[in-house]
Short mmCIF file of C-alpha atoms in Angstrom, two decimals:
data_model
loop_
_atom_site.label_atom_id
_atom_site.label_comp_id
_atom_site.label_asym_id
_atom_site.label_seq_id
_atom_site.Cartn_x
_atom_site.Cartn_y
_atom_site.Cartn_z
CA GLN A 1 25.93 -6.52 1.32
CA VAL A 2 22.79 -4.44 0.70
CA GLN A 3 22.41 -1.45 2.97
CA LEU A 4 19.02 0.02 3.76
CA VAL A 5 18.60 3.46 5.39
CA GLU A 6 15.24 4.65 6.80
CA SER A 7 14.42 8.33 7.26
CA GLY A 8 11.35 10.49 7.91
CA GLY A 9 10.43 9.45 11.43
CA GLY A 10 9.52 11.91 14.13
CA LEU A 11 6.98 13.10 16.63
CA VAL A 12 3.45 13.96 15.46
CA GLN A 13 0.07 14.40 17.08
CA THR A 14 -2.84 12.05 16.73
CA GLY A 15 -4.38 12.41 13.30
CA GLY A 16 -1.19 13.64 11.73
CA SER A 17 0.86 12.27 8.85
CA LEU A 18 4.39 11.14 8.20
CA ARG A 19 6.07 9.77 5.20
CA LEU A 20 8.87 7.29 5.77
CA SER A 21 11.57 6.61 3.21
CA CYS A 22 13.92 3.65 2.81
CA THR A 23 16.87 3.96 0.42
CA ALA A 24 18.93 0.95 -0.72
CA SER A 25 22.64 1.00 -1.66
CA GLU A 26 22.11 -1.60 -4.39
CA ARG A 27 21.30 -0.46 -7.92
CA THR A 28 19.54 -3.81 -8.39
CA PHE A 29 16.97 -2.54 -5.95
CA SER A 30 14.18 -2.94 -8.48
CA SER A 31 14.52 -6.69 -8.28
CA TYR A 32 13.82 -6.82 -4.47
CA ALA A 33 10.47 -7.21 -2.84
CA MET A 34 10.23 -4.90 0.17
CA GLY A 35 8.48 -4.81 3.50
CA TRP A 36 7.85 -2.44 6.35
CA PHE A 37 7.77 -3.68 9.93
CA ARG A 38 7.48 -1.98 13.24
CA GLN A 39 8.41 -2.81 16.81
CA ALA A 40 7.00 -1.05 19.88
CA LEU A 41 8.62 -1.11 23.22
CA GLY A 42 8.16 -4.46 24.91
CA LYS A 43 6.60 -6.01 21.79
CA GLU A 44 7.71 -8.25 18.98
CA ARG A 45 8.42 -6.94 15.49
CA GLU A 46 5.20 -6.96 13.43
CA PHE A 47 4.42 -6.77 9.81
CA VAL A 48 3.03 -3.52 8.45
CA ALA A 49 3.13 -3.47 4.68
CA PHE A 50 4.60 -5.29 1.63
CA ILE A 51 5.26 -4.36 -1.95
CA SER A 52 6.43 -6.66 -4.76
CA TRP A 53 9.53 -6.00 -6.90
CA SER A 54 7.44 -4.38 -9.63
CA GLY A 55 5.11 -2.52 -7.28
CA GLY A 56 2.17 -4.32 -8.77
CA SER A 57 1.23 -6.16 -5.64
CA THR A 58 0.80 -4.65 -2.06
CA HIS A 59 -0.40 -6.00 1.23
CA TYR A 60 -1.14 -4.39 4.56
CA ALA A 61 -1.69 -5.39 8.11
CA ASP A 62 -5.36 -5.00 9.13
CA SER A 63 -4.31 -2.48 11.79
CA VAL A 64 -3.03 0.00 9.17
CA LYS A 65 -5.19 -0.78 6.15
CA GLY A 66 -6.86 2.35 4.77
CA ARG A 67 -4.44 4.64 6.58
CA PHE A 68 -0.98 3.67 5.34
CA THR A 69 0.27 3.35 1.74
CA ILE A 70 3.45 1.63 0.58
CA SER A 71 4.99 2.63 -2.71
CA ARG A 72 8.35 2.53 -4.45
CA ASP A 73 10.46 4.46 -6.86
CA ASN A 74 12.98 2.13 -8.44
CA ALA A 75 14.75 4.93 -10.21
CA LYS A 76 15.61 6.35 -6.74
CA ASN A 77 16.24 2.95 -5.06
CA THR A 78 13.64 3.98 -2.52
CA VAL A 79 10.50 2.55 -0.93
CA TYR A 80 8.03 4.76 0.90
CA LEU A 81 5.48 4.36 3.64
CA GLN A 82 2.88 7.13 3.80
CA MET A 83 1.21 7.14 7.12
CA ASN A 84 -2.01 9.07 7.62
CA SER A 85 -4.49 9.44 10.43
CA LEU A 86 -1.82 8.32 12.90
CA LYS A 87 -2.71 6.94 16.33
CA PRO A 88 -0.76 6.60 19.49
CA GLU A 89 -0.72 2.80 18.94
CA ASP A 90 1.30 3.39 15.83
CA THR A 91 4.23 4.47 17.98
CA ALA A 92 7.18 2.22 17.26
CA VAL A 93 10.51 1.90 15.58
CA TYR A 94 9.81 1.33 11.86
CA TYR A 95 12.10 -0.86 9.77
CA CYS A 96 12.35 -1.58 6.10
CA ALA A 97 13.41 -4.95 4.87
CA ALA A 98 14.27 -6.52 1.54
CA GLU A 99 13.77 -9.80 -0.23
CA ALA A 100 11.07 -11.89 1.30
CA ASP A 101 11.56 -15.57 0.46
CA TYR A 102 7.97 -16.71 0.81
CA ASP A 103 5.82 -15.34 3.64
CA TYR A 104 5.99 -11.59 3.44
CA THR A 105 4.46 -11.19 6.90
CA ASP A 106 7.28 -13.07 8.62
CA PRO A 107 10.38 -11.06 9.49
CA ASP A 108 12.54 -14.17 9.28
CA GLU A 109 11.87 -14.30 5.55
CA TYR A 110 13.78 -11.10 4.87
CA ASP A 111 17.48 -10.95 4.08
CA TYR A 112 18.27 -7.29 4.71
CA TRP A 113 17.19 -4.71 7.20
CA GLY A 114 17.61 -1.11 7.91
CA GLN A 115 18.54 0.43 11.31
CA GLY A 116 15.01 1.84 11.88
CA THR A 117 13.39 5.16 12.36
CA GLN A 118 11.40 6.18 15.41
CA VAL A 119 7.76 7.28 15.02
CA THR A 120 6.07 8.73 18.07
CA VAL A 121 2.44 9.72 18.00
CA SER A 122 1.26 11.84 20.92
CA SER A 123 -2.31 12.02 22.17
#
């Protein structure tokens, strides 16, 4: 089974930046499409960003477009989420996920999930 491990979360002030990393155990990582999701307290898990297996296609939720950037380094089996201009509303547990079947915005379409990393943005 594929294991995904997120890291890089923490507490930052409004306007600050963080870079999240997600490393996969599988050496076939380069064949997986990857997504980032987040879940705030009391809310459903929501789509944040998507990147295709080759890295040639990316998509973002409107709420993070222009502030967040998803990228991947297949040689390191790692996908990144660079988060800039952070806002308190970005506070959530962030999860990476692998292998969307069709709709990359739907968490039910992903086969593998990490444990999540907490991001807290203070005002």
